[in-house]
PDB file of C-alpha atoms in Angstrom:
ATOM      1  CA  MET A1236     -39.129  16.479  -5.965  1.00 80.00           C
ATOM      2  CA  ARG A1237     -35.684  15.999  -4.956  1.00 83.00           C
ATOM      3  CA  LYS A1238     -35.542  19.035  -2.878  1.00 88.00           C
ATOM      4  CA  LEU A1239     -38.765  17.534  -0.843  1.00 92.00           C
ATOM      5  CA  LEU A1240     -36.712  14.611  -0.246  1.00 89.00           C
ATOM      6  CA  LEU A1241     -33.900  16.171   0.923  1.00 90.00           C
ATOM      7  CA  MET A1242     -35.766  18.153   3.008  1.00 93.00           C
ATOM      8  CA  PHE A1243     -37.378  14.532   4.636  1.00 93.00           C
ATOM      9  CA  MET A1244     -34.263  13.452   5.146  1.00 93.00           C
ATOM     10  CA  PHE A1245     -32.694  16.406   6.889  1.00 94.00           C
ATOM     11  CA  ILE A1246     -35.796  16.335   9.012  1.00 95.00           C
ATOM     12  CA  LEU A1247     -35.010  12.451   9.695  1.00 95.00           C
ATOM     13  CA  TYR A1248     -31.508  13.038  10.273  1.00 95.00           C
ATOM     14  CA  CYS A1249     -32.557  15.842  13.077  1.00 96.00           C
ATOM     15  CA  VAL A1250     -34.298  13.355  15.305  1.00 96.00           C
ATOM     16  CA  PRO A1251     -32.523  12.932  18.436  1.00 97.00           C
ATOM     17  CA  TYR A1252     -32.029   8.928  17.606  1.00 96.00           C
ATOM     18  CA  VAL A1253     -29.200   8.836  20.540  1.00 97.00           C
ATOM     19  CA  TYR A1254     -31.081  10.844  23.252  1.00 97.00           C
ATOM     20  CA  LEU A1255     -34.469   8.626  22.428  1.00 97.00           C
ATOM     21  CA  SER A1256     -32.497   5.352  22.747  1.00 97.00           C
ATOM     22  CA  MET A1257     -30.782   6.427  26.075  1.00 97.00           C
ATOM     23  CA  HIS A1258     -33.909   7.468  27.656  1.00 97.00           C
ATOM     24  CA  ASN A1259     -35.934   4.162  26.345  1.00 97.00           C
ATOM     25  CA  ASP A1260     -33.083   2.349  28.226  1.00 96.00           C
ATOM     26  CA  PHE A1261     -33.651   4.156  31.132  1.00 96.00           C
ATOM     27  CA  ALA A1262     -37.514   4.131  31.204  1.00 95.00           C
ATOM     28  CA  SER A1263     -37.966   0.521  30.082  1.00 96.00           C
ATOM     29  CA  GLN A1264     -34.505  -1.162  30.483  1.00 94.00           C
ATOM     30  CA  SER A1265     -34.960  -2.237  26.624  1.00 94.00           C
ATOM     31  CA  MET A1266     -32.310  -1.725  24.024  1.00 94.00           C
ATOM     32  CA  PHE A1267     -34.961  -1.726  21.166  1.00 96.00           C
ATOM     33  CA  MET A1268     -34.591   1.876  20.431  1.00 96.00           C
ATOM     34  CA  TYR A1269     -30.637   1.161  19.932  1.00 96.00           C
ATOM     35  CA  GLY A1270     -31.506  -1.628  17.153  1.00 96.00           C
ATOM     36  CA  ILE A1271     -34.176   1.677  15.579  1.00 96.00           C
ATOM     37  CA  THR A1272     -31.485   3.952  15.457  1.00 95.00           C
ATOM     38  CA  LEU A1273     -29.051   1.327  14.078  1.00 95.00           C
ATOM     39  CA  ILE A1274     -31.349   0.729  11.253  1.00 96.00           C
ATOM     40  CA  ALA A1275     -32.424   4.206  10.377  1.00 95.00           C
ATOM     41  CA  THR A1276     -29.280   5.541  10.411  1.00 93.00           C
ATOM     42  CA  ILE A1277     -28.057   2.708   7.973  1.00 95.00           C
ATOM     43  CA  ILE A1278     -31.141   3.484   5.754  1.00 95.00           C
ATOM     44  CA  LEU A1279     -30.519   7.116   5.957  1.00 95.00           C
ATOM     45  CA  ALA A1280     -26.973   6.850   5.149  1.00 96.00           C
ATOM     46  CA  GLY A1281     -27.411   4.631   2.468  1.00 95.00           C
ATOM     47  CA  THR A1282     -29.655   6.519   0.754  1.00 94.00           C
ATOM     48  CA  SER A1283     -27.322   9.665   1.186  1.00 95.00           C
ATOM     49  CA  GLY A1284     -24.681   8.086  -0.504  1.00 95.00           C
ATOM     50  CA  TYR A1285     -26.731   6.477  -3.134  1.00 94.00           C
ATOM     51  CA  LEU A1286     -28.506  10.016  -3.806  1.00 93.00           C
ATOM     52  CA  GLY A1287     -24.544  11.469  -3.447  1.00 92.00           C
ATOM     53  CA  VAL A1288     -26.048  14.407  -1.147  1.00 93.00           C
ATOM     54  CA  TRP A1289     -24.074  14.894   2.229  1.00 92.00           C
ATOM     55  CA  VAL A1290     -25.235  18.373   3.443  1.00 91.00           C
ATOM     56  CA  PRO A1291     -28.351  17.251   5.220  1.00 91.00           C
ATOM     57  CA  ALA A1292     -26.356  14.253   6.662  1.00 92.00           C
ATOM     58  CA  ILE A1293     -23.576  16.546   8.326  1.00 94.00           C
ATOM     59  CA  SER A1294     -26.401  19.464   9.231  1.00 95.00           C
ATOM     60  CA  GLY A1295     -28.827  16.652  10.434  1.00 95.00           C
ATOM     61  CA  ASN A1296     -26.064  14.897  12.436  1.00 95.00           C
ATOM     62  CA  ILE A1297     -25.170  18.391  14.140  1.00 96.00           C
ATOM     63  CA  ALA A1298     -28.398  18.921  14.680  1.00 97.00           C
ATOM     64  CA  SER A1299     -29.482  15.419  16.325  1.00 97.00           C
ATOM     65  CA  LEU A1300     -26.464  16.050  18.460  1.00 96.00           C
ATOM     66  CA  ILE A1301     -27.347  19.310  19.695  1.00 97.00           C
ATOM     67  CA  LEU A1302     -31.016  17.986  20.263  1.00 97.00           C
ATOM     68  CA  SER A1303     -29.710  15.204  22.041  1.00 97.00           C
ATOM     69  CA  VAL A1304     -27.381  17.071  24.708  1.00 97.00           C
ATOM     70  CA  TYR A1305     -30.069  19.313  25.358  1.00 97.00           C
ATOM     71  CA  PHE A1306     -32.644  16.920  26.085  1.00 97.00           C
ATOM     72  CA  ASN A1307     -29.910  14.842  28.185  1.00 96.00           C
ATOM     73  CA  ASN A1308     -29.234  18.268  29.881  1.00 95.00           C
ATOM     74  CA  LYS A1309     -33.118  18.050  31.252  1.00 95.00           C
ATOM     75  CA  MET A1310     -33.003  14.523  32.160  1.00 95.00           C
ATOM     76  CA  VAL A1311     -29.698  15.115  34.660  1.00 88.00           C
ATOM     77  CA  LEU A1312     -32.028  16.739  36.729  1.00 89.00           C
ATOM     78  CA  VAL A1313     -34.350  13.343  37.199  1.00 92.00           C
ATOM     79  CA  PRO A1314     -32.581  10.763  40.138  1.00 90.00           C
ATOM     80  CA  ARG A1315     -30.798   8.060  38.943  1.00 93.00           C
ATOM     81  CA  TRP A1316     -30.714   9.048  34.889  1.00 94.00           C
ATOM     82  CA  ASP A1317     -26.662   9.684  35.036  1.00 89.00           C
ATOM     83  CA  ASP A1318     -26.110   6.768  37.532  1.00 90.00           C
ATOM     84  CA  TYR A1319     -28.013   4.750  35.285  1.00 94.00           C
ATOM     85  CA  PHE A1320     -25.222   4.989  32.562  1.00 92.00           C
ATOM     86  CA  VAL A1321     -22.402   4.284  34.685  1.00 90.00           C
ATOM     87  CA  PRO A1322     -19.476   3.796  34.203  1.00 91.00           C
ATOM     88  CA  LEU A1323     -19.430   6.297  31.167  1.00 89.00           C
ATOM     89  CA  PHE A1324     -22.590   8.507  32.390  1.00 91.00           C
ATOM     90  CA  SER A1325     -25.077   9.886  30.518  1.00 93.00           C
ATOM     91  CA  VAL A1326     -23.051  12.775  28.558  1.00 93.00           C
ATOM     92  CA  ARG A1327     -20.044  10.443  27.607  1.00 94.00           C
ATOM     93  CA  LEU A1328     -22.114   7.573  26.582  1.00 95.00           C
ATOM     94  CA  LEU A1329     -23.851  10.000  24.364  1.00 96.00           C
ATOM     95  CA  ILE A1330     -20.843  11.360  22.608  1.00 96.00           C
ATOM     96  CA  LEU A1331     -19.456   7.605  22.489  1.00 96.00           C
ATOM     97  CA  VAL A1332     -22.880   6.370  21.038  1.00 96.00           C
ATOM     98  CA  THR A1333     -23.072   9.433  18.802  1.00 96.00           C
ATOM     99  CA  CYS A1334     -19.498   9.156  17.121  1.00 96.00           C
ATOM    100  CA  LEU A1335     -20.108   5.145  16.470  1.00 96.00           C
ATOM    101  CA  ILE A1336     -23.077   6.009  15.024  1.00 96.00           C
ATOM    102  CA  VAL A1337     -21.128   8.598  12.698  1.00 95.00           C
ATOM    103  CA  ILE A1338     -18.735   6.224  11.690  1.00 96.00           C
ATOM    104  CA  LEU A1339     -21.349   3.928  10.926  1.00 96.00           C
ATOM    105  CA  GLN A1340     -23.269   6.352   8.653  1.00 96.00           C
ATOM    106  CA  ILE A1341     -19.733   6.865   7.104  1.00 96.00           C
ATOM    107  CA  VAL A1342     -19.548   3.187   6.180  1.00 97.00           C
ATOM    108  CA  PHE A1343     -22.965   2.928   4.653  1.00 97.00           C
ATOM    109  CA  TYR A1344     -22.632   6.147   2.928  1.00 96.00           C
ATOM    110  CA  MET A1345     -19.782   4.704   1.118  1.00 96.00           C
ATOM    111  CA  VAL A1346     -21.855   1.955   0.490  1.00 96.00           C
ATOM    112  CA  GLY A1347     -24.595   3.796  -1.007  1.00 95.00           C
ATOM    113  CA  LYS A1348     -22.309   5.754  -3.537  1.00 95.00           C
ATOM    114  CA  LYS A1349     -20.816   2.509  -4.824  1.00 96.00           C
ATOM    115  CA  ILE A1350     -23.977   1.074  -5.314  1.00 95.00           C
ATOM    116  CA  SER A1351     -24.687   4.043  -7.272  1.00 93.00           C
ATOM    117  CA  GLU A1352     -21.448   4.367  -9.138  1.00 93.00           C
ATOM    118  CA  LYS A1353     -21.997   0.523  -9.870  1.00 92.00           C
ATOM    119  CA  LYS A1354     -26.002   1.430 -11.329  1.00 89.00           C
ATOM    120  CA  LYS A1355     -24.597   4.209 -13.607  1.00 85.00           C
ATOM    121  CA  HIS A1356     -21.869   1.762 -15.254  1.00 84.00           C
ATOM    122  CA  LEU A1357     -24.078  -0.977 -16.108  1.00 84.00           C
ATOM    123  CA  LEU A1358     -26.651   1.137 -17.470  1.00 79.00           C
ATOM    124  CA  LYS A1359     -23.750   2.316 -19.972  1.00 69.00           C
TER     125      LYS A1359
END
């Protein structure tokens, strides 16, 4: 059961959240997906910390970044895509948002880990 949970977490980490957020922002001028990205990554990071597993988080974030860069490179050919994200342009924004998301994940990983430790300490 634990392996299935870890595989599911890895798959959720692999979703190119940053690209999807940027695409939604470009297509509908909505910041909604950025909020979904924040919520999803906070839940995933907290769960990873609580379970004490970091491999799905690291490998999933790398896969997510690679997928985001791949899809972003496909969108560069679309007129106005790169200009929409001025002054950073799409690649820099993608990297900036990814770095901010990873920092947020580290914080919530630690929070999940502390909650797990407190729970173990209370059960003793």
